[in-house]
Short mmCIF file of C-alpha atoms and ligand atoms in Angstrom, two decimals:
data_model
loop_
_atom_site.label_atom_id
_atom_site.label_comp_id
_atom_site.label_asym_id
_atom_site.label_seq_id
_atom_site.Cartn_x
_atom_site.Cartn_y
_atom_site.Cartn_z
CA MET A 183 -30.93 -23.86 21.44
CA ARG A 184 -30.72 -22.30 18.00
CA LEU A 185 -34.06 -21.58 16.34
CA MET A 186 -34.71 -20.41 12.70
CA ARG A 187 -37.60 -19.88 10.31
CA ILE A 188 -37.28 -21.05 6.75
CA GLY A 189 -39.47 -20.34 3.74
CA ALA A 190 -41.38 -17.62 1.62
CA PRO A 191 -43.05 -14.86 3.50
CA GLY A 192 -46.30 -15.94 5.07
CA ASN A 193 -45.24 -19.67 4.80
CA GLU A 194 -42.28 -19.86 7.12
CA ILE A 195 -41.53 -23.17 8.94
CA PRO A 196 -40.03 -23.03 12.39
CA VAL A 197 -36.81 -24.93 12.71
CA VAL A 198 -34.27 -25.98 15.34
CA GLU A 199 -30.62 -26.34 14.38
CA HIS A 200 -29.24 -29.13 16.53
CA GLY A 201 -26.06 -31.27 16.10
CA GLY A 202 -25.27 -29.77 12.72
CA ALA A 203 -28.73 -30.69 11.24
CA HIS A 204 -31.97 -28.85 11.07
CA HIS A 205 -35.25 -30.28 12.35
CA ASP A 206 -38.82 -29.20 11.44
CA LEU A 207 -40.62 -27.87 14.56
CA ARG A 208 -44.18 -28.07 13.31
CA PRO A 209 -45.04 -31.28 15.38
CA VAL A 210 -44.36 -29.19 18.60
CA ALA A 211 -44.86 -25.46 17.59
CA ALA A 212 -47.11 -23.65 15.15
CA ASP A 213 -44.41 -20.75 14.93
CA ILE A 214 -41.81 -18.87 16.91
CA ASP A 215 -44.17 -16.23 18.13
CA GLY A 216 -45.20 -14.82 21.53
CA ALA A 217 -47.19 -17.94 22.43
CA PHE A 218 -44.21 -20.12 21.56
CA TRP A 219 -42.40 -18.95 24.68
CA ASP A 220 -45.11 -20.35 27.05
CA GLY A 221 -43.45 -23.96 27.33
CA GLY A 222 -42.17 -24.07 23.69
CA PRO A 223 -38.52 -24.45 24.44
CA ASP A 224 -39.23 -27.36 26.89
CA ARG A 225 -41.39 -29.06 24.18
CA VAL A 226 -38.43 -28.58 21.70
CA ARG A 227 -35.93 -30.08 24.05
CA ALA A 228 -38.24 -33.14 24.82
CA ALA A 229 -38.83 -33.78 21.20
CA LEU A 230 -35.13 -33.61 20.35
CA ALA A 231 -34.35 -35.97 23.12
CA ALA A 232 -37.07 -38.44 21.82
CA GLY A 233 -35.90 -38.10 18.30
CA SER A 234 -39.37 -37.35 17.13
CA LEU A 235 -38.69 -34.21 15.01
CA PRO A 236 -38.27 -34.75 11.17
CA LEU A 237 -35.12 -33.47 9.58
CA ILE A 238 -35.41 -30.65 6.98
CA ASP A 239 -32.95 -29.53 4.23
CA ILE A 240 -32.77 -25.74 4.27
CA ALA A 241 -30.21 -25.53 1.49
CA GLY A 242 -31.22 -22.97 -1.06
CA ARG A 243 -34.41 -21.85 0.80
CA ARG A 244 -35.19 -18.40 2.02
CA VAL A 245 -34.08 -17.61 5.65
CA ALA A 246 -36.68 -15.70 7.35
CA ALA A 247 -36.61 -13.60 10.60
CA PRO A 248 -36.29 -16.22 13.47
CA ILE A 249 -39.36 -14.60 15.20
CA ALA A 250 -42.91 -14.10 13.87
CA ARG A 251 -45.20 -11.13 14.57
CA PRO A 252 -43.42 -9.40 17.38
CA GLY A 253 -45.98 -7.26 19.29
CA ALA A 254 -43.48 -4.44 19.53
CA VAL A 255 -40.04 -3.52 18.28
CA ILE A 256 -38.54 -1.36 21.17
CA CYS A 257 -35.37 0.43 20.32
CA ILE A 258 -32.54 1.92 22.36
CA GLY A 259 -30.61 4.98 20.86
CA LEU A 260 -27.20 6.31 21.75
CA ASN A 261 -25.88 3.27 23.73
CA TYR A 262 -22.32 3.30 22.85
CA VAL A 263 -20.08 6.15 23.76
CA ALA A 264 -18.28 6.48 20.42
CA HIS A 265 -21.51 6.36 18.50
CA VAL A 266 -22.85 9.04 20.80
CA ALA A 267 -20.00 11.27 19.94
CA GLU A 268 -20.17 10.65 16.16
CA SER A 269 -23.84 11.58 16.33
CA GLY A 270 -23.07 14.88 17.94
CA ALA A 271 -24.94 14.12 21.10
CA GLN A 272 -24.09 13.76 24.66
CA PRO A 273 -24.07 10.39 26.61
CA PRO A 274 -27.67 9.89 28.02
CA GLU A 275 -28.39 9.68 31.83
CA HIS A 276 -31.31 7.36 31.12
CA PRO A 277 -31.78 5.05 28.12
CA VAL A 278 -33.09 6.72 24.97
CA VAL A 279 -36.12 4.88 23.77
CA PHE A 280 -38.04 4.86 20.40
CA LEU A 281 -40.24 2.47 18.58
CA LYS A 282 -40.11 0.83 15.12
CA ARG A 283 -43.32 -0.72 13.58
CA PRO A 284 -43.13 -4.55 13.94
CA ASN A 285 -43.97 -5.12 10.39
CA THR A 286 -40.60 -3.74 9.46
CA VAL A 287 -39.05 -7.02 10.61
CA GLY A 288 -37.69 -8.96 7.54
CA GLY A 289 -35.46 -11.82 6.76
CA PRO A 290 -31.72 -11.28 7.03
CA ASP A 291 -31.00 -11.54 3.31
CA ASP A 292 -34.04 -10.21 1.83
CA ASP A 293 -33.68 -7.13 -0.46
CA VAL A 294 -34.36 -3.81 1.16
CA GLU A 295 -36.30 -1.14 -0.62
CA ILE A 296 -35.46 2.43 0.08
CA PRO A 297 -37.69 5.36 -0.84
CA GLU A 298 -37.22 6.80 -4.37
CA GLU A 299 -35.96 10.17 -2.86
CA SER A 300 -33.81 8.60 -0.05
CA VAL A 301 -30.35 10.08 0.15
CA LYS A 302 -29.46 9.26 3.77
CA THR A 303 -30.29 5.55 4.44
CA ASP A 304 -27.86 4.26 6.99
CA TRP A 305 -27.03 0.93 8.53
CA GLU A 306 -26.79 0.12 12.29
CA VAL A 307 -25.73 -3.35 13.48
CA GLU A 308 -27.37 -4.25 16.87
CA LEU A 309 -27.84 -7.04 19.37
CA GLY A 310 -31.59 -7.79 19.49
CA VAL A 311 -33.19 -9.25 22.61
CA VAL A 312 -36.40 -11.40 22.38
CA ILE A 313 -38.58 -11.20 25.29
CA GLY A 314 -39.84 -14.60 26.76
CA ALA A 315 -41.98 -13.57 29.73
CA THR A 316 -43.90 -10.54 30.65
CA ALA A 317 -41.66 -7.80 31.93
CA ALA A 318 -43.35 -5.10 33.99
CA TYR A 319 -42.03 -3.14 36.98
CA LEU A 320 -39.18 -5.45 37.61
CA ASP A 321 -37.06 -4.92 40.71
CA SER A 322 -33.53 -5.28 39.27
CA PRO A 323 -31.43 -5.91 36.10
CA GLN A 324 -30.86 -9.42 37.40
CA GLU A 325 -34.60 -10.06 37.42
CA ALA A 326 -34.80 -8.56 33.97
CA LEU A 327 -32.35 -11.13 32.60
CA THR A 328 -34.85 -13.99 33.56
CA ARG A 329 -37.25 -12.49 31.04
CA VAL A 330 -34.91 -12.82 27.99
CA ALA A 331 -35.86 -15.65 25.57
CA GLY A 332 -32.92 -15.22 23.40
CA PHE A 333 -30.64 -12.99 21.13
CA VAL A 334 -30.81 -12.12 17.56
CA LEU A 335 -28.80 -10.09 15.01
CA VAL A 336 -30.56 -6.96 13.63
CA ASP A 337 -29.85 -4.30 11.22
CA ASP A 338 -31.69 -1.11 12.45
CA LEU A 339 -31.87 0.55 9.02
CA SER A 340 -32.49 4.39 9.37
CA GLU A 341 -33.38 7.15 6.95
CA ARG A 342 -31.58 10.11 8.53
CA THR A 343 -33.48 12.85 6.72
CA TYR A 344 -36.80 11.42 7.97
CA GLN A 345 -35.35 10.60 11.41
CA LEU A 346 -33.65 13.84 12.16
CA GLU A 347 -34.47 16.67 9.64
CA ILE A 348 -38.24 16.38 9.20
CA SER A 349 -38.91 14.47 12.30
CA GLY A 350 -39.99 17.15 14.92
CA GLY A 351 -37.64 15.29 17.26
CA GLN A 352 -39.34 11.99 17.07
CA TRP A 353 -37.25 9.40 15.26
CA SER A 354 -40.08 6.84 14.09
CA LYS A 355 -40.52 8.37 10.59
CA GLY A 356 -36.86 7.40 9.67
CA LYS A 357 -37.05 4.03 11.26
CA SER A 358 -40.36 2.47 10.16
CA LEU A 359 -39.99 2.07 6.41
CA ARG A 360 -40.97 -1.33 4.99
CA GLY A 361 -38.21 -3.98 5.51
CA PHE A 362 -36.09 -1.70 7.69
CA THR A 363 -35.45 -4.19 10.35
CA PRO A 364 -33.68 -7.28 8.83
CA THR A 365 -33.55 -9.88 11.64
CA GLY A 366 -31.73 -13.15 12.02
CA PRO A 367 -30.66 -15.67 10.71
CA VAL A 368 -30.82 -17.48 14.12
CA LEU A 369 -32.23 -17.03 17.63
CA VAL A 370 -29.83 -18.25 20.29
CA THR A 371 -31.09 -18.90 23.79
CA PRO A 372 -29.13 -17.38 26.74
CA ASP A 373 -27.82 -20.81 27.94
CA GLU A 374 -25.73 -20.99 24.82
CA LEU A 375 -24.53 -17.42 24.42
CA ASP A 376 -22.85 -14.79 26.79
CA HIS A 377 -24.18 -11.71 25.33
CA ARG A 378 -21.84 -9.38 27.33
CA ASP A 379 -18.74 -9.34 24.97
CA LEU A 380 -19.78 -10.20 21.50
CA ARG A 381 -17.96 -8.61 18.52
CA LEU A 382 -20.40 -6.67 16.18
CA ARG A 383 -19.43 -5.72 12.55
CA SER A 384 -20.89 -4.18 9.51
CA LEU A 385 -19.58 -3.88 6.03
CA VAL A 386 -20.91 -2.12 2.82
CA ASN A 387 -19.88 -3.69 -0.57
CA GLY A 388 -17.28 -5.52 1.44
CA GLN A 389 -15.70 -2.70 3.06
CA ALA A 390 -15.47 -2.41 6.90
CA ARG A 391 -17.73 0.02 8.68
CA GLN A 392 -18.67 -0.80 12.29
CA ASP A 393 -16.52 -3.11 14.45
CA SER A 394 -17.02 -3.04 18.21
CA SER A 395 -18.09 -5.19 21.16
CA THR A 396 -21.22 -5.37 23.22
CA ARG A 397 -19.12 -4.72 26.22
CA ASP A 398 -18.93 -1.07 25.12
CA MET A 399 -22.78 -0.59 25.73
CA ILE A 400 -23.58 2.24 28.17
CA PHE A 401 -26.57 0.43 29.56
CA GLY A 402 -26.31 -3.34 29.46
CA VAL A 403 -29.15 -5.81 28.57
CA GLY A 404 -30.37 -6.39 32.11
CA GLU A 405 -30.35 -2.59 32.81
CA LEU A 406 -32.29 -1.86 29.62
CA ILE A 407 -34.96 -4.46 30.14
CA HIS A 408 -35.29 -3.35 33.84
CA ASP A 409 -35.52 0.42 32.90
CA LEU A 410 -37.98 -0.23 30.08
CA SER A 411 -40.26 -2.17 32.43
CA GLN A 412 -40.87 0.91 34.50
CA TYR A 413 -42.39 2.62 31.43
CA MET A 414 -43.94 -0.16 29.33
CA GLU A 415 -44.90 -3.79 29.68
CA GLN A 416 -42.79 -5.92 27.43
CA GLU A 417 -44.57 -9.18 26.24
CA PRO A 418 -43.45 -12.51 25.11
CA GLY A 419 -42.29 -12.21 21.59
CA ASP A 420 -41.45 -8.55 21.66
CA LEU A 421 -38.10 -7.56 20.11
CA VAL A 422 -35.66 -4.96 22.04
CA ILE A 423 -32.76 -3.73 20.09
CA THR A 424 -30.05 -2.34 22.06
CA GLY A 425 -28.33 0.44 20.13
CA THR A 426 -25.47 0.59 17.52
CA PRO A 427 -21.76 1.28 17.91
CA GLU A 428 -19.79 3.72 15.95
CA GLY A 429 -19.15 3.59 12.23
CA VAL A 430 -22.37 4.63 10.61
CA ALA A 431 -22.80 7.09 7.76
CA LEU A 432 -24.23 9.68 9.96
CA SER A 433 -20.71 10.23 11.35
CA GLY A 434 -19.77 11.78 8.00
CA ARG A 435 -16.86 9.32 7.51
CA PHE A 436 -18.78 7.09 4.96
CA PRO A 437 -21.29 7.61 2.21
CA TYR A 438 -25.03 6.67 2.74
CA LEU A 439 -26.39 3.83 0.97
CA ALA A 440 -27.24 3.80 -2.66
CA ASP A 441 -29.11 1.51 -5.09
CA GLY A 442 -27.23 -1.74 -5.56
CA ASP A 443 -25.22 -1.56 -2.43
CA THR A 444 -24.81 -4.69 -0.30
CA VAL A 445 -24.79 -4.47 3.47
CA GLU A 446 -23.47 -7.18 5.68
CA VAL A 447 -23.83 -7.28 9.42
CA GLU A 448 -22.70 -9.91 11.83
CA ILE A 449 -22.45 -10.68 15.59
CA GLN A 450 -20.24 -13.30 17.00
CA GLY A 451 -22.44 -16.38 17.77
CA LEU A 452 -25.49 -14.95 15.95
CA GLY A 453 -24.43 -15.26 12.23
CA ARG A 454 -24.35 -12.88 9.38
CA GLN A 455 -26.87 -11.05 7.26
CA ARG A 456 -26.39 -9.85 3.59
CA HIS A 457 -28.88 -7.69 2.08
CA ARG A 458 -28.99 -5.66 -1.19
CA ILE A 459 -30.39 -2.14 -1.16
CA VAL A 460 -32.87 -1.43 -3.99
CA ARG A 461 -34.23 1.91 -4.76
CA ARG A 462 -38.05 1.96 -5.07
CA ALA A 463 -39.07 2.74 -8.67
CA GLY A 464 -40.68 6.14 -9.17
CA ARG A 465 -44.36 6.52 -9.69
CA GLY A 466 -43.65 7.21 -13.37
CA ALA A 467 -42.02 3.80 -13.74
CA GLU A 468 -45.22 1.95 -12.44
CA VAL A 469 -47.52 0.46 -14.96
ZN1 ZN B 16 -30.57 1.66 16.31
#
Protein backbone atom coordinates (compact mmCIF):
# COMPACT_ATOMS: atom_id res chain seq x y z
CA MET A 1 0.00 0.00 0.00
CA ARG A 2 1.26 3.45 -0.96
CA LEU A 3 -0.20 6.32 1.06
CA MET A 4 0.09 10.06 0.49
CA ARG A 5 -1.37 13.31 1.78
CA ILE A 6 -2.24 16.06 -0.68
CA GLY A 7 -3.15 19.71 -0.15
CA ALA A 8 -2.21 22.94 1.59
CA PRO A 9 -0.85 22.88 5.17
CA GLY A 10 -3.73 22.23 7.56
CA ASN A 11 -6.03 20.98 4.77
CA GLU A 12 -4.31 17.80 3.65
CA ILE A 13 -6.37 14.98 2.14
CA PRO A 14 -5.31 11.37 2.78
CA VAL A 15 -4.83 9.46 -0.44
CA VAL A 16 -3.94 5.93 -1.54
CA GLU A 17 -2.05 5.27 -4.76
CA HIS A 18 -3.44 2.17 -6.41
CA GLY A 19 -3.13 0.77 -9.92
CA GLY A 20 -1.61 3.98 -11.24
CA ALA A 21 -4.43 6.16 -9.89
CA HIS A 22 -5.04 8.08 -6.66
CA HIS A 23 -8.07 7.59 -4.46
CA ASP A 24 -9.44 9.88 -1.77
CA LEU A 25 -9.30 8.09 1.59
CA ARG A 26 -11.66 10.39 3.49
CA PRO A 27 -14.59 7.92 3.37
CA VAL A 28 -12.51 5.53 5.54
CA ALA A 29 -9.86 7.68 7.26
CA ALA A 30 -9.83 11.17 8.78
CA ASP A 31 -6.08 11.37 8.27
CA ILE A 32 -2.91 9.25 8.26
CA ASP A 33 -2.09 9.81 11.91
CA GLY A 34 -1.49 7.57 14.91
CA ALA A 35 -5.17 6.55 15.12
CA PHE A 36 -5.16 5.45 11.47
CA TRP A 37 -2.92 2.47 12.22
CA ASP A 38 -5.64 0.90 14.39
CA GLY A 39 -7.50 -0.89 11.59
CA GLY A 40 -6.98 1.79 8.94
CA PRO A 41 -5.01 -0.32 6.44
CA ASP A 42 -7.68 -3.06 6.54
CA ARG A 43 -10.43 -0.49 5.91
CA VAL A 44 -8.45 0.89 2.95
CA ARG A 45 -7.94 -2.59 1.45
CA ALA A 46 -11.62 -3.41 1.85
CA ALA A 47 -12.69 -0.12 0.28
CA LEU A 48 -10.30 -0.58 -2.65
CA ALA A 49 -11.64 -4.09 -3.20
CA ALA A 50 -15.21 -2.75 -3.10
CA GLY A 51 -14.36 0.11 -5.46
CA SER A 52 -15.90 2.61 -3.04
CA LEU A 53 -13.14 5.22 -2.91
CA PRO A 54 -13.48 8.24 -5.22
CA LEU A 55 -10.65 9.03 -7.61
CA ILE A 56 -8.70 12.23 -6.98
CA ASP A 57 -6.49 14.16 -9.41
CA ILE A 58 -3.33 15.24 -7.59
CA ALA A 59 -1.64 16.96 -10.55
CA GLY A 60 -0.36 20.41 -9.62
CA ARG A 61 -1.31 20.06 -5.95
CA ARG A 62 1.03 20.30 -2.98
CA VAL A 63 2.37 16.98 -1.78
CA ALA A 64 2.41 16.99 2.03
CA ALA A 65 4.25 14.68 4.40
CA PRO A 66 2.45 11.30 4.22
CA ILE A 67 2.02 11.25 8.01
CA ALA A 68 0.13 13.72 10.18
CA ARG A 69 1.17 14.86 13.64
CA PRO A 70 3.73 12.22 14.69
CA GLY A 71 3.91 12.09 18.48
CA ALA A 72 7.68 11.95 18.27
CA VAL A 73 10.50 12.12 15.76
CA ILE A 74 13.15 9.76 17.14
CA CYS A 75 16.51 9.94 15.41
CA ILE A 76 19.51 7.66 15.16
CA GLY A 77 22.97 9.18 14.73
CA LEU A 78 26.19 7.65 13.40
CA ASN A 79 24.59 4.54 11.88
CA TYR A 80 26.71 4.16 8.72
CA VAL A 81 30.42 3.38 9.11
CA ALA A 82 31.70 5.77 6.42
CA HIS A 83 29.59 8.62 7.81
CA VAL A 84 30.94 7.96 11.31
CA ALA A 85 34.46 8.32 9.88
CA GLU A 86 33.70 11.56 8.00
CA SER A 87 32.18 12.96 11.23
CA GLY A 88 35.43 12.27 13.10
CA ALA A 89 33.68 9.86 15.49
CA GLN A 90 34.07 6.21 16.48
CA PRO A 91 31.48 3.56 15.53
CA PRO A 92 29.00 3.36 18.42
CA GLU A 93 28.58 0.24 20.57
CA HIS A 94 24.92 1.11 21.10
CA PRO A 95 22.60 3.15 18.86
CA VAL A 96 23.04 6.92 19.31
CA VAL A 97 19.62 8.50 19.89
CA PHE A 98 18.40 12.09 19.73
CA LEU A 99 15.06 13.81 19.20
CA LYS A 100 13.69 16.33 16.73
CA ARG A 101 10.52 18.27 17.40
CA PRO A 102 7.55 16.68 15.57
CA ASN A 103 6.56 20.08 14.17
CA THR A 104 9.70 20.05 12.00
CA VAL A 105 8.00 17.57 9.65
CA GLY A 106 7.16 19.23 6.33
CA GLY A 107 6.24 18.33 2.78
CA PRO A 108 8.92 16.83 0.53
CA ASP A 109 9.02 19.78 -1.85
CA ASP A 110 8.27 22.67 0.52
CA ASP A 111 10.82 25.48 0.67
CA VAL A 112 13.03 25.16 3.76
CA GLU A 113 13.84 28.35 5.63
CA ILE A 114 17.28 28.56 7.24
CA PRO A 115 18.16 31.06 9.97
CA GLU A 116 19.51 34.42 8.84
CA GLU A 117 22.92 33.70 10.36
CA SER A 118 23.16 30.00 9.42
CA VAL A 119 26.44 29.09 7.74
CA LYS A 120 26.41 25.32 8.35
CA THR A 121 23.05 23.88 7.24
CA ASP A 122 23.57 20.33 5.97
CA TRP A 123 21.49 17.64 4.24
CA GLU A 124 21.02 14.02 5.45
CA VAL A 125 19.04 11.52 3.37
CA GLU A 126 17.52 8.88 5.66
CA LEU A 127 15.17 5.92 5.69
CA GLY A 128 12.25 6.81 7.98
CA VAL A 129 10.23 4.15 9.80
CA VAL A 130 6.63 4.86 10.82
CA ILE A 131 5.50 2.97 13.91
CA GLY A 132 2.15 1.16 13.59
CA ALA A 133 1.71 -0.41 17.04
CA THR A 134 3.06 0.34 20.49
CA ALA A 135 6.67 -0.79 20.91
CA ALA A 136 7.86 -1.14 24.51
CA TYR A 137 10.27 -3.64 26.10
CA LEU A 138 10.30 -5.83 23.00
CA ASP A 139 12.02 -9.21 23.12
CA SER A 140 13.79 -9.23 19.78
CA PRO A 141 14.51 -7.39 16.52
CA GLN A 142 12.10 -9.82 14.82
CA GLU A 143 9.31 -8.77 17.16
CA ALA A 144 10.25 -5.12 16.53
CA LEU A 145 9.63 -5.47 12.79
CA THR A 146 5.99 -6.38 13.53
CA ARG A 147 5.56 -2.83 14.91
CA VAL A 148 6.54 -1.18 11.61
CA ALA A 149 3.64 0.44 9.72
CA GLY A 150 5.70 1.62 6.77
CA PHE A 151 8.69 3.43 5.36
CA VAL A 152 9.20 7.01 4.21
CA LEU A 153 11.96 9.15 2.74
CA VAL A 154 13.31 11.88 5.08
CA ASP A 155 15.85 14.68 4.81
CA ASP A 156 17.20 15.21 8.36
CA LEU A 157 18.37 18.79 7.84
CA SER A 158 20.91 19.89 10.44
CA GLU A 159 22.51 23.22 11.40
CA ARG A 160 25.98 22.07 12.45
CA THR A 161 26.96 25.19 14.41
CA TYR A 162 23.88 24.78 16.59
CA GLN A 163 24.22 20.98 16.68
CA LEU A 164 27.90 20.69 17.53
CA GLU A 165 29.48 24.03 18.51
CA ILE A 166 26.95 25.71 20.80
CA SER A 167 25.11 22.56 21.83
CA GLY A 168 26.69 21.46 25.09
CA GLY A 169 26.86 18.00 23.54
CA GLN A 170 23.10 17.73 22.89
CA TRP A 171 22.16 17.83 19.21
CA SER A 172 18.53 19.00 19.31
CA LYS A 173 19.27 22.73 18.82
CA GLY A 174 20.67 22.05 15.36
CA LYS A 175 17.92 19.62 14.38
CA SER A 176 14.66 21.29 15.36
CA LEU A 177 14.42 24.39 13.18
CA ARG A 178 11.08 24.95 11.43
CA GLY A 179 10.68 22.71 8.39
CA PHE A 180 13.92 20.80 9.01
CA THR A 181 12.36 17.33 8.47
CA PRO A 182 10.99 17.15 4.91
CA THR A 183 9.13 13.82 4.76
CA GLY A 184 7.59 11.88 1.88
CA PRO A 185 6.27 11.92 -0.80
CA VAL A 186 4.88 8.46 -0.07
CA LEU A 187 4.54 5.96 2.78
CA VAL A 188 5.02 2.36 1.62
CA THR A 189 3.92 -0.56 3.78
CA PRO A 190 6.43 -3.36 4.52
CA ASP A 191 4.59 -5.93 2.37
CA GLU A 192 5.53 -3.83 -0.69
CA LEU A 193 9.11 -2.85 0.18
CA ASP A 194 12.16 -4.79 1.36
CA HIS A 195 13.95 -2.09 3.37
CA ARG A 196 17.24 -3.97 3.77
CA ASP A 197 19.00 -2.97 0.54
CA LEU A 198 17.67 0.31 -0.80
CA ARG A 199 19.80 2.86 -2.62
CA LEU A 200 19.79 6.31 -0.94
CA ARG A 201 21.03 9.40 -2.74
CA SER A 202 21.24 13.15 -2.27
CA LEU A 203 22.10 15.91 -4.71
CA VAL A 204 22.65 19.65 -4.28
CA ASN A 205 21.93 21.81 -7.32
CA GLY A 206 21.97 18.63 -9.38
CA GLN A 207 25.41 17.53 -8.19
CA ALA A 208 25.81 14.16 -6.46
CA ARG A 209 26.46 14.08 -2.73
CA GLN A 210 25.39 10.91 -0.89
CA ASP A 211 25.03 7.55 -2.70
CA SER A 212 24.84 4.45 -0.49
CA SER A 213 22.58 1.57 0.47
CA THR A 214 20.58 0.79 3.58
CA ARG A 215 22.52 -2.51 3.74
CA ASP A 216 25.44 -0.44 5.10
CA MET A 217 23.58 0.43 8.31
CA ILE A 218 25.44 -0.53 11.50
CA PHE A 219 22.17 -1.29 13.31
CA GLY A 220 19.29 -2.49 11.13
CA VAL A 221 15.66 -1.38 11.43
CA GLY A 222 14.61 -4.29 13.68
CA GLU A 223 17.63 -3.81 15.95
CA LEU A 224 16.93 -0.08 16.26
CA ILE A 225 13.23 -0.41 17.15
CA HIS A 226 14.08 -3.22 19.58
CA ASP A 227 16.85 -1.20 21.23
CA LEU A 228 14.76 1.99 21.45
CA SER A 229 11.93 0.01 23.06
CA GLN A 230 14.13 -0.65 26.10
CA TYR A 231 14.37 3.12 26.74
CA MET A 232 11.16 4.69 25.44
CA GLU A 233 7.69 3.63 24.36
CA GLN A 234 7.18 4.13 20.64
CA GLU A 235 3.57 4.90 19.76
CA PRO A 236 1.54 4.45 16.57
CA GLY A 237 2.31 7.33 14.22
CA ASP A 238 5.79 8.02 15.63
CA LEU A 239 8.59 8.50 13.10
CA VAL A 240 11.99 6.89 13.61
CA ILE A 241 14.75 8.05 11.28
CA THR A 242 17.63 5.65 10.95
CA GLY A 243 20.77 7.68 10.27
CA THR A 244 22.51 9.01 7.20
CA PRO A 245 25.33 7.67 5.00
CA GLU A 246 28.52 9.48 4.03
CA GLY A 247 28.58 12.51 1.73
CA VAL A 248 27.34 15.41 3.88
CA ALA A 249 28.94 18.87 4.12
CA LEU A 250 30.20 18.11 7.63
CA SER A 251 32.84 15.94 5.92
CA GLY A 252 34.55 19.06 4.57
CA ARG A 253 34.24 17.73 1.01
CA PHE A 254 31.29 19.94 0.04
CA PRO A 255 30.07 23.47 0.84
CA TYR A 256 27.18 23.90 3.27
CA LEU A 257 23.79 24.99 1.93
CA ALA A 258 23.23 28.56 0.81
CA ASP A 259 20.21 30.70 -0.05
CA GLY A 260 18.69 29.50 -3.32
CA ASP A 261 20.25 26.04 -3.31
CA THR A 262 18.09 23.08 -4.31
CA VAL A 263 18.39 19.81 -2.38
CA GLU A 264 17.15 16.55 -3.85
CA VAL A 265 17.03 13.31 -1.87
CA GLU A 266 15.71 9.95 -2.96
CA ILE A 267 15.41 6.37 -1.79
CA GLN A 268 14.69 3.49 -4.14
CA GLY A 269 10.97 2.69 -3.94
CA LEU A 270 10.16 5.73 -1.77
CA GLY A 271 10.34 8.52 -4.31
CA ARG A 272 12.23 11.78 -4.46
CA GLN A 273 12.12 15.16 -2.69
CA ARG A 274 13.17 18.50 -4.14
CA HIS A 275 13.29 21.45 -1.78
CA ARG A 276 14.72 24.94 -2.13
CA ILE A 277 16.74 26.53 0.66
CA VAL A 278 15.60 30.05 1.50
CA ARG A 279 17.43 32.26 3.95
CA ARG A 280 15.14 33.89 6.50
CA ALA A 281 14.97 37.65 5.99
CA GLY A 282 16.63 39.71 8.72
CA ARG A 283 14.64 41.60 11.30
CA GLY A 284 15.56 44.81 9.49
CA ALA A 285 13.74 43.51 6.42
CA GLU A 286 10.50 42.84 8.29
CA VAL A 287 7.80 45.46 8.00
ZN1 LIG B 1 20.30 12.25 10.77
